[in-house]
Tab-separated table of C-alpha atoms and ligand atoms in Angstrom:
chain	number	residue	atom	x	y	z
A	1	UNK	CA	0.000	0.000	0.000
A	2	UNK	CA	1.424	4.049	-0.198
A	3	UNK	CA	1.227	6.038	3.130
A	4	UNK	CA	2.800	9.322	4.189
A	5	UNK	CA	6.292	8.450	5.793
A	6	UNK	CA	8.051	10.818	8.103
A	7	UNK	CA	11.681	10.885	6.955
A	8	UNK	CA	12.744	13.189	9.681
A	9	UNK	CA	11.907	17.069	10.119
A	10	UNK	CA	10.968	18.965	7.265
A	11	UNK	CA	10.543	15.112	5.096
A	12	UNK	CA	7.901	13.351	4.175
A	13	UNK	CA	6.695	11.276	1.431
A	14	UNK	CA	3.939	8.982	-0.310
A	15	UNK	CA	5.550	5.607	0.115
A	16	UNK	CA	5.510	2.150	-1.018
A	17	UNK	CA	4.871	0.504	2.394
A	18	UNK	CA	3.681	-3.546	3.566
A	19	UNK	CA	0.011	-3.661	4.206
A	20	UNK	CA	-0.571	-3.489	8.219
A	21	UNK	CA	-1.687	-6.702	9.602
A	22	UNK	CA	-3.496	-7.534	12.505
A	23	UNK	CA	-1.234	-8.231	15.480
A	24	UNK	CA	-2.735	-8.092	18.701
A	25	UNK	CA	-6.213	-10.358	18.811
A	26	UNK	CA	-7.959	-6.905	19.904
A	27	UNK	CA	-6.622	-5.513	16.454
A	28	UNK	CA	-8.865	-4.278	13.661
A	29	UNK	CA	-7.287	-3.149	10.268
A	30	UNK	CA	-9.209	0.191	8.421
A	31	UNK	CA	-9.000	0.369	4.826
A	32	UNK	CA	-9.353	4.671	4.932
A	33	UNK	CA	-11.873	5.827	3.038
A	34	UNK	CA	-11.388	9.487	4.247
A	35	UNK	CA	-8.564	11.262	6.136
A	36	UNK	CA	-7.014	14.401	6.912
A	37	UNK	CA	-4.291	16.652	7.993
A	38	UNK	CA	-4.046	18.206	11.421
A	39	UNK	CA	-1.989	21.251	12.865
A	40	UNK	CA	0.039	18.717	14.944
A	41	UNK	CA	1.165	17.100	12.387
A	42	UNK	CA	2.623	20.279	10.909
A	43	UNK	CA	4.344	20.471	14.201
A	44	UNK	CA	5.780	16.740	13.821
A	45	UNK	CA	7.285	17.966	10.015
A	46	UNK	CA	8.955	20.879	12.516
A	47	UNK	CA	10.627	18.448	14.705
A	48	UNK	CA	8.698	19.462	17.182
A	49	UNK	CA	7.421	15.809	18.253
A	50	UNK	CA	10.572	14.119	18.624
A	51	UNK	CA	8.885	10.748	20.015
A	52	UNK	CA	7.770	10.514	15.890
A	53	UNK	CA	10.750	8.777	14.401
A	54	UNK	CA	11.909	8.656	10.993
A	55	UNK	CA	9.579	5.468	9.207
A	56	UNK	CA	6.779	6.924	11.064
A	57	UNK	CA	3.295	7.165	9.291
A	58	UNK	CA	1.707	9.828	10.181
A	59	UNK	CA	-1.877	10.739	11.005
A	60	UNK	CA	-4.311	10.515	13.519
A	61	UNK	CA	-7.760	10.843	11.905
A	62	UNK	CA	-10.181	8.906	9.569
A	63	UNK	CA	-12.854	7.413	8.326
A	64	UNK	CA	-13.079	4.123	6.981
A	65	UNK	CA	-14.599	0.442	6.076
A	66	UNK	CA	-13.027	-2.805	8.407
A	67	UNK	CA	-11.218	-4.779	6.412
A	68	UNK	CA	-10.369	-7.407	9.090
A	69	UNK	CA	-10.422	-8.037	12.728
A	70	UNK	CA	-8.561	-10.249	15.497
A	71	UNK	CA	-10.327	-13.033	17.168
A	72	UNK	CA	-10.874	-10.649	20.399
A	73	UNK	CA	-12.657	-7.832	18.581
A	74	UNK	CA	-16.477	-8.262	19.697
A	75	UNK	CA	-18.670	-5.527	18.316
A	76	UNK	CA	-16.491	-4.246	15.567
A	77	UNK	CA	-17.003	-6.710	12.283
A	78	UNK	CA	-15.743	-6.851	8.573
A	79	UNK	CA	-17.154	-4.185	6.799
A	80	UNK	CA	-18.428	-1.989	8.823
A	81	UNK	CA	-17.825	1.857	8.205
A	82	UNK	CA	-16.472	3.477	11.234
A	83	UNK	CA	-14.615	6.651	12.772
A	84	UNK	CA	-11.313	6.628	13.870
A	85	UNK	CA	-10.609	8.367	16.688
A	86	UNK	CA	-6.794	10.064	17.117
A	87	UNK	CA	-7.099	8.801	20.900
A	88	UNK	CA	-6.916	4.890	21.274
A	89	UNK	CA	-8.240	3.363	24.266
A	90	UNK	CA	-7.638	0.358	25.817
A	91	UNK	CA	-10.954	0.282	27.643
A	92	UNK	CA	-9.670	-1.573	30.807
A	93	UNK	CA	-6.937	0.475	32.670
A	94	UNK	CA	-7.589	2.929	35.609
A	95	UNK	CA	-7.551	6.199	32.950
A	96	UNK	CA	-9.976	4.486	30.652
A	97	UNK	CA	-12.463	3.697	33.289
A	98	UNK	CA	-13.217	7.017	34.593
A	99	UNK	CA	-13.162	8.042	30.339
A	100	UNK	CA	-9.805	9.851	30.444
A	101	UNK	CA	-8.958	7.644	27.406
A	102	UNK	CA	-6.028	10.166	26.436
A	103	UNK	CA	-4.109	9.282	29.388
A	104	UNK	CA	-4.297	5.713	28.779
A	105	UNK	CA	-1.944	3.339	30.474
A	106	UNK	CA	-2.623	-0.097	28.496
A	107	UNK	CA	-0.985	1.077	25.203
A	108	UNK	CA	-3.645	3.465	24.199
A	109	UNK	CA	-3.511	7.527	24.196
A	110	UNK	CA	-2.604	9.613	21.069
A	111	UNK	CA	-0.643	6.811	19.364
A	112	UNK	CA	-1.673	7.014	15.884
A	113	UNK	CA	0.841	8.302	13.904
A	114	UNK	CA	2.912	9.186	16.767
A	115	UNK	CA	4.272	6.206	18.726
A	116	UNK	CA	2.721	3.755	15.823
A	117	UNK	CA	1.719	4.043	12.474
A	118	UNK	CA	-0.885	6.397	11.529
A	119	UNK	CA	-3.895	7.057	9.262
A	120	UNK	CA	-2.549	8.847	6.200
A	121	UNK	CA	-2.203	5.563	3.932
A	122	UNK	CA	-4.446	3.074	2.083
A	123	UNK	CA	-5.335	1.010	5.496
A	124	UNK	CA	-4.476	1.249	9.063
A	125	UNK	CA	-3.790	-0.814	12.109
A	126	UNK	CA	-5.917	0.142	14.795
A	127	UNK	CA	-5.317	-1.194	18.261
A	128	UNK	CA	-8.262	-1.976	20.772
A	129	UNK	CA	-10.823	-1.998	17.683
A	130	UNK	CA	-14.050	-2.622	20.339
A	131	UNK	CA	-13.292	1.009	22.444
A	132	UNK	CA	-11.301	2.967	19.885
A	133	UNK	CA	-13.385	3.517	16.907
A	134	UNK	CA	-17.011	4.660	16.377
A	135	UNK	CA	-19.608	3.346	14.051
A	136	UNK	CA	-20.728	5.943	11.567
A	137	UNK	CA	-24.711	6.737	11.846
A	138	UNK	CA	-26.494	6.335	8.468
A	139	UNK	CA	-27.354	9.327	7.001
A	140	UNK	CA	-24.331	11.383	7.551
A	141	UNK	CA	-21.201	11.264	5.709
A	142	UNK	CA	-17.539	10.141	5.866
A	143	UNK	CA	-16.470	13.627	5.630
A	144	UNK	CA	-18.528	15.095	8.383
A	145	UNK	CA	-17.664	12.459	10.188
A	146	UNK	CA	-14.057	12.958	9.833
A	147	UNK	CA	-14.301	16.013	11.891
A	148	UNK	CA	-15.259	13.676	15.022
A	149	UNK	CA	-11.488	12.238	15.016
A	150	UNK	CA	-10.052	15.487	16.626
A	151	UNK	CA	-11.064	18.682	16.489
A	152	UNK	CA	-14.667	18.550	17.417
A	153	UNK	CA	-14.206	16.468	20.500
A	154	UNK	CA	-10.706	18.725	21.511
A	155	UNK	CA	-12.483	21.919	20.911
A	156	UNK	CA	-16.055	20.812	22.964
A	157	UNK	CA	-14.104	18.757	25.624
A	158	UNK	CA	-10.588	20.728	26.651
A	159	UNK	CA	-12.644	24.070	25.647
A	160	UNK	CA	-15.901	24.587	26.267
A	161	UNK	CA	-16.394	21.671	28.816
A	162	UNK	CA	-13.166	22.193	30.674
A	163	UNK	CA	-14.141	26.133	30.559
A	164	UNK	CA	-17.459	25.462	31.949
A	165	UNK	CA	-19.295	27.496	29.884
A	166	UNK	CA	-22.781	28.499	30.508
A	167	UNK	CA	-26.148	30.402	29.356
A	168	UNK	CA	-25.435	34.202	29.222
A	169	UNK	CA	-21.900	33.552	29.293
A	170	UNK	CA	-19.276	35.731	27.611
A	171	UNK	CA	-16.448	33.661	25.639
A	172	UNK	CA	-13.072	34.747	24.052
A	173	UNK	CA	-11.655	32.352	22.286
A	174	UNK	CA	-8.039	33.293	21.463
A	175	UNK	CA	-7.153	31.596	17.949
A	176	UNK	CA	-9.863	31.056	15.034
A	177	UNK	CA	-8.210	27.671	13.527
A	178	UNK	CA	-10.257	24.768	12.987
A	179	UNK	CA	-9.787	23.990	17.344
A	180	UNK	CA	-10.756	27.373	18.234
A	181	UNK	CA	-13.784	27.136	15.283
A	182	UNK	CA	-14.595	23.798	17.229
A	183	UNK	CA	-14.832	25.617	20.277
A	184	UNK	CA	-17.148	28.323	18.756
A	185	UNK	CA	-19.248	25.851	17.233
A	186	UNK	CA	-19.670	23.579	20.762
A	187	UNK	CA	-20.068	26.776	22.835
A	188	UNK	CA	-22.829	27.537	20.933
A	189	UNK	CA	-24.504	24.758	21.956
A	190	UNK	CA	-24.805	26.420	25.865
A	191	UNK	CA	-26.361	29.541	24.188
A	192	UNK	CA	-24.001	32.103	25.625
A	193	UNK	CA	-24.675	36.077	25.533
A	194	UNK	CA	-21.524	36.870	23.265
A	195	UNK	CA	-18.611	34.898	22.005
A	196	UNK	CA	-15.677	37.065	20.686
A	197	UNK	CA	-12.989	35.530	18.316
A	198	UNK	CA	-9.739	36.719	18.390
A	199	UNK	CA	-6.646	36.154	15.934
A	200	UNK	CA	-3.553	37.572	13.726
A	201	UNK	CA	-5.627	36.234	10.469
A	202	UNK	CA	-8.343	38.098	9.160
A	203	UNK	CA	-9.329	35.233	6.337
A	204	UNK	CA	-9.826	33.298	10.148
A	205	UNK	CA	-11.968	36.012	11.669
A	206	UNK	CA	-14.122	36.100	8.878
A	207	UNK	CA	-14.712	32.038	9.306
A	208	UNK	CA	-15.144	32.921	13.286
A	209	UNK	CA	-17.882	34.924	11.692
A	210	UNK	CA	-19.420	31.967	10.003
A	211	UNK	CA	-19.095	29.536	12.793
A	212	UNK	CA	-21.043	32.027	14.898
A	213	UNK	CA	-18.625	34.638	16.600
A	214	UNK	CA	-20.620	38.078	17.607
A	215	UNK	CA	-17.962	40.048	17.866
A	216	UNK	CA	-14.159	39.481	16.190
A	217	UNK	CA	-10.938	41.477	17.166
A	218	UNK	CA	-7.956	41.013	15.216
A	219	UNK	CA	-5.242	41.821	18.251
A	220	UNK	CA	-2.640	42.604	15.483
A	221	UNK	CA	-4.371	45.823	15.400
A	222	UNK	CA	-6.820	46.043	18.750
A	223	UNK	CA	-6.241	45.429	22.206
A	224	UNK	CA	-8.261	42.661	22.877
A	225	UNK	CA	-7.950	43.279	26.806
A	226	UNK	CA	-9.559	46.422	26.182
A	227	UNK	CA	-12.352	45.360	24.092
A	228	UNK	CA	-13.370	43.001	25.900
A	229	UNK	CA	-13.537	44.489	29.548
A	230	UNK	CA	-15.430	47.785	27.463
A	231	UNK	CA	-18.152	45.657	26.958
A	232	UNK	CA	-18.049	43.641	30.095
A	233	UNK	CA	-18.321	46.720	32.484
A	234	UNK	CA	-14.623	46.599	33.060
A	235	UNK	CA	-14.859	42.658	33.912
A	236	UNK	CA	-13.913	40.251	31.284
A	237	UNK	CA	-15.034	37.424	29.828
A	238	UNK	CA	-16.457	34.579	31.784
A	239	UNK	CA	-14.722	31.845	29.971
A	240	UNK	CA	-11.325	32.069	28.211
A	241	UNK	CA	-10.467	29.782	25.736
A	242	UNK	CA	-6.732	29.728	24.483
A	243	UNK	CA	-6.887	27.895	21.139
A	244	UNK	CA	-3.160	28.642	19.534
A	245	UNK	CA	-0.229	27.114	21.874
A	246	UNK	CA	2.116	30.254	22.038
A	247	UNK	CA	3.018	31.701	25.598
A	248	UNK	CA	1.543	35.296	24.283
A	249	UNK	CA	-1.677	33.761	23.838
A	250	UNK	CA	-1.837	31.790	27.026
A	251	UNK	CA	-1.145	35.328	28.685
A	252	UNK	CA	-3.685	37.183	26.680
A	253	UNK	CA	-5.925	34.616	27.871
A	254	UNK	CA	-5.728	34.911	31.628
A	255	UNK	CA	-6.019	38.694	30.911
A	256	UNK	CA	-9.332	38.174	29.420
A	257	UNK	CA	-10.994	36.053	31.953
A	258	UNK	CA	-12.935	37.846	34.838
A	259	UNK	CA	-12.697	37.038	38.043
A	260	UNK	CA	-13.870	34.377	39.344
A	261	UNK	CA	-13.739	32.372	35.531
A	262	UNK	CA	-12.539	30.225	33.639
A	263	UNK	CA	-8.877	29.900	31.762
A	264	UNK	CA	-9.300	26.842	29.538
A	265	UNK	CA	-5.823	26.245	27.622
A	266	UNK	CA	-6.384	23.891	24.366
A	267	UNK	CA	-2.671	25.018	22.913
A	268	UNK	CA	0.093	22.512	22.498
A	269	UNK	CA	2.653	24.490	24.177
A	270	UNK	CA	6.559	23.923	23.140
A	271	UNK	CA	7.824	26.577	25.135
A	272	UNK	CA	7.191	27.986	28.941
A	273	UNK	CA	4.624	30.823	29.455
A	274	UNK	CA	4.367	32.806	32.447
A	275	UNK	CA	1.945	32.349	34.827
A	276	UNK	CA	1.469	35.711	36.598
A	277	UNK	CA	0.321	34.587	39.718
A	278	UNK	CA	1.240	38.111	41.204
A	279	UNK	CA	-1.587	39.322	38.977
A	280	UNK	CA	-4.065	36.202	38.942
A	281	UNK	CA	-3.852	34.742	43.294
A	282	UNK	CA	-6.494	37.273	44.064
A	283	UNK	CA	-8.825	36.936	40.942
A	284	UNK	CA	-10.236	33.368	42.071
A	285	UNK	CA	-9.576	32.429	38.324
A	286	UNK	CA	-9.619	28.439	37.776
A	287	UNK	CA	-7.026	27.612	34.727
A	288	UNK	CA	-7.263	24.227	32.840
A	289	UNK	CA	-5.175	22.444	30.439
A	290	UNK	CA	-5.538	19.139	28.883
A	291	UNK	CA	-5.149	16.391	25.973
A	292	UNK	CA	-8.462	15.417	24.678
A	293	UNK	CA	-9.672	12.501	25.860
A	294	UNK	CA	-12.550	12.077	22.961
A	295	UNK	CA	-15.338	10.697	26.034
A	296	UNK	CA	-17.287	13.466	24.142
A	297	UNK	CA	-17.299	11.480	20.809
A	298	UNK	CA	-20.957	9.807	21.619
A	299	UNK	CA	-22.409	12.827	21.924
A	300	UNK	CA	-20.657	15.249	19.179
A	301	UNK	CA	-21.680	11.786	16.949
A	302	UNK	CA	-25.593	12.270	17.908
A	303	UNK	CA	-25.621	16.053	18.020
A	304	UNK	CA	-24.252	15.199	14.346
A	305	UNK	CA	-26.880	13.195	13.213
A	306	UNK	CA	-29.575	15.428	14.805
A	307	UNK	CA	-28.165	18.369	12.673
A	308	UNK	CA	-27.563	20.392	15.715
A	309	UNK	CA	-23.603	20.789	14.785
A	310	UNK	CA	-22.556	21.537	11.313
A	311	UNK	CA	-19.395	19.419	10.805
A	312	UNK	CA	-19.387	20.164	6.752
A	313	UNK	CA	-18.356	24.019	7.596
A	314	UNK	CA	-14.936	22.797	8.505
A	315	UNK	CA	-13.993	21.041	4.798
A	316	UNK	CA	-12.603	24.066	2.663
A	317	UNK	CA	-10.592	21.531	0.254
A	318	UNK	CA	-10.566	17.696	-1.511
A	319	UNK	CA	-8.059	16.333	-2.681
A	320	UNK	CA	-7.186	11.849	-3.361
A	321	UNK	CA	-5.379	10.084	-1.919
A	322	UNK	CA	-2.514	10.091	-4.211
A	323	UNK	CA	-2.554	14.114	-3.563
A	324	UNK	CA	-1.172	14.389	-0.250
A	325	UNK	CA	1.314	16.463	-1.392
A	326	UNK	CA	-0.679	19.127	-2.512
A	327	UNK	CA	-2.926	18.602	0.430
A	328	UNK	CA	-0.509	19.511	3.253
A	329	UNK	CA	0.963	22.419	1.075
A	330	UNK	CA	-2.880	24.102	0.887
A	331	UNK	CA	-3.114	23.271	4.569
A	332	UNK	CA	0.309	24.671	5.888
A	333	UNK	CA	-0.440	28.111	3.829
A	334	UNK	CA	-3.572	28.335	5.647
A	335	UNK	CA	-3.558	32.299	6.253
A	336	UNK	CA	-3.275	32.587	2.121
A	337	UNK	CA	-5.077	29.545	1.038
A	338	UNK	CA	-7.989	29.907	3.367
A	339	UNK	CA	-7.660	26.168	4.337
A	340	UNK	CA	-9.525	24.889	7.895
A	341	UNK	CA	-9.639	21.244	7.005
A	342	UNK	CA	-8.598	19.844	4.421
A	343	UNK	CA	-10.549	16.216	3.387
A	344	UNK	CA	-8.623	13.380	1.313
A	345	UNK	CA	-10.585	10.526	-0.211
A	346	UNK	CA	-9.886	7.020	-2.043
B	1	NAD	N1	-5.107	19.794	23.692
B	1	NAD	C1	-5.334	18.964	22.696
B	1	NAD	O1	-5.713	17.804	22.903
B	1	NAD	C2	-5.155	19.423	21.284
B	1	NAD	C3	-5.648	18.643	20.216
B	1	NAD	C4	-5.493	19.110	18.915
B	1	NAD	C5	-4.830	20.322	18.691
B	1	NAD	N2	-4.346	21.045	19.751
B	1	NAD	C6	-3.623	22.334	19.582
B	1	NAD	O2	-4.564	23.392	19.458
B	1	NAD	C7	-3.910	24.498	18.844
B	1	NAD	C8	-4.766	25.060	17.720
B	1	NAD	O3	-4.891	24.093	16.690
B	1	NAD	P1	-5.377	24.507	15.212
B	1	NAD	O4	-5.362	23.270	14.395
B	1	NAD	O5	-6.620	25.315	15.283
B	1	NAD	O6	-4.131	25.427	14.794
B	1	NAD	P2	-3.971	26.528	13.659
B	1	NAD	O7	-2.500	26.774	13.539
B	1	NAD	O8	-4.745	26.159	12.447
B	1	NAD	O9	-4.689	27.812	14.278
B	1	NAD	C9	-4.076	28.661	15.176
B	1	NAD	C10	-4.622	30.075	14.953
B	1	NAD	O10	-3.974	30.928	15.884
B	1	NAD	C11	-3.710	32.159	15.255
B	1	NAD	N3	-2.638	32.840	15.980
B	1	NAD	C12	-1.307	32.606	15.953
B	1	NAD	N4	-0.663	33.446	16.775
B	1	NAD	C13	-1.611	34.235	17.352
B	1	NAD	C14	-1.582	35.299	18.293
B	1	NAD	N5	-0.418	35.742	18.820
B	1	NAD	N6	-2.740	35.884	18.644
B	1	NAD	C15	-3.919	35.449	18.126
B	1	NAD	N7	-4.019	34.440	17.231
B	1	NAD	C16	-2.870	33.847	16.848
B	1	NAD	C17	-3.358	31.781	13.831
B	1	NAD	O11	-3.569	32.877	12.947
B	1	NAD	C18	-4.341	30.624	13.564
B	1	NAD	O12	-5.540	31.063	12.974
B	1	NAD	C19	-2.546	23.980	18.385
B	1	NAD	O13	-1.571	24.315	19.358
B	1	NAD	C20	-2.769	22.476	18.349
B	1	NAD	O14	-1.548	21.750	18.430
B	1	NAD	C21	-4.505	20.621	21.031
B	2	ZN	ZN1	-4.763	16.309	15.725
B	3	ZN	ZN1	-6.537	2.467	29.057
């Protein structure tokens, strides 16, 4: 089969690979019907990841049809279409009973494409088929779908959840890329009074807009601070939602909060950021971080099939299979191109 191969920072490339096989009896292998590219793994081409070794395939996301399973996989059978989730669970170990699947001890966690082979080839291996992929509802399609791998859940769990928003509430959300366009799109679904999108890009602001955003500030060229306490009496926002990963944004978001609310970091941070807890001790401001865990994924997959989120909205390109190329060139010139997610299929 061809996959994308990691061939060390800044190298990658549409290889002639072996077909995965099943090896563990809880194994089920995907062919991938539908896939995609995430910002992490733009961060793995960096360097940034250095547990992704060279002969890596990367990818964490898809959609896809079972082509076989191991003789301990119980409800997942040949043929059936399913989401696979970027978190793998093993379904048994002290993490995954209390649904904190991301910090899995039994082998599960982010592994795709990180500690073993990923999604972005013709089939996949997926460990612990029963707990770590999703059957797709009729009546919706691969692509929507697709969204469920990552972003939806991350956005809706380690954002809005984590953040506590609430009816009436005012939310910031500091980065517009498809995470913090996740986070719009689940906060909506607590009807808050105002949520305010704020970013460098204005080609991202004007998506905010789309996803639902009242208010956008682009802090190139407005203090967000300011905006933000003018029309909260001089408070800030109730929940602050830091969707980039860059210490200036994890500062502009305690600035935002209010006392007494919520900081909820989503960023994949590579560097320190200050905490200024000379400024924040008296505030009574709560500040969460977190990997998504993706407990959310039965419920983002029914609010999905009810039509009450709009998963297409995210898919700005297509592209085959044999395009991946192309397809992570459109996506890492996302400012010029426009890009949120782009959507390869076989
Ligand atoms: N916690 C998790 O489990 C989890 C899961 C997936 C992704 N992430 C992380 O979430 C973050 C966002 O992901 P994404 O795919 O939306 O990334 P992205 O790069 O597409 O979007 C980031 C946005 O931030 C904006 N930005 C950059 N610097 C800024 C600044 N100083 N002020 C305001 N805006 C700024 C960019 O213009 C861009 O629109 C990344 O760090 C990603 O690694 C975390
Ligand atoms: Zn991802
Ligand atoms: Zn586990």
């Amino acid at each position: 089969m061809r996959a994308i191969v990691y061939h060390g920072p800044g190298k990658k490339s549409w290889d002639e690979v072996p077909d995965p096989v099943l090896i563990d009896d809880t194994d089920a292998v995907v062919r991938v019907d539908a896939v995609t590219i995430c910002g992490t793994d733009l961060h793995i081409l960096k360097g940034d990841v250095p547990a992704v070794t060279p002969g890596r395939i990367l990818g964490h996301e898809a959609v896809g049809t079972v082509e076989s399973v191991g003789s301990g996989v119980k409800n997942v059978q040949v043929g059936d279409r399913v989401l696979v989730s970027c978190i793998t669970a093993c379904g048994a170990c002290r993490y995954c009973r209390t649904g904190q699947y991301g910090q899995c001890l039994g082998g599960g966690g982010w592994i795709l494409g990180h500690k073993i082979d990923g999604t972005q080839a013709e089939y996949v291996r997926v460990p612990f088929a029963d707990t770590s992929t999703y059957p797709v509802p009729a009546g919706v399609t691969d692509e929507q779908i697709l969204m469920l791998a990552d972003i939806l859940p991350t956005g809706y769990e380690v954002g809005v959840l984590n953040g506590h928003v609430q009816p009436g509430d005012v939310v910031a959300i500091v980065g517009a890329g498809p995470i913090g366009l996740s986070a719009i799109m689940g906060s909506r679904l607590y009807s808050p009074s105002h949520i305010i999108a704020i970013d460098l890009a204005d080609t991202r602001l004007q998506a905010a807009k789309e996803f639902g955003a009242d208010l956008v500030i682009n802090n190139g060229r407005e203090d967000a601070v300011e905006v933000v306490r003018a029309m909260t009496n001089g408070l800030g926002a109730d929940v602050a939602i830091e969707a980039v990963g860059v210490p200036a944004t994890f500062e502009l978001a305690t600035q935002l909060a209010r006392p007494g609310g919520h900081i909820a970091n989503i960023g994949v941070h590579g560097e320190p950021a200050t905490l200024h807890l000379e400024e924040l001790w008296i505030r009574n401001v709560t500040i969460t971080t977190g990997l998504v865990d993706t407990f959310s994924t039965p419920t983002l997959l029914r609010l999905t099939e009810g039509h009450q989120i709009d998963a297409d909205r995210f898919v700005t390109h297509h592209f085959g299979l044999d395009q991946f190329d192309e397809a992570y060139d459109v996506f890492a010139r996302a400012a010029e191109t426009g890009a949120l997610k782009v959507v390869l299929t076989r």
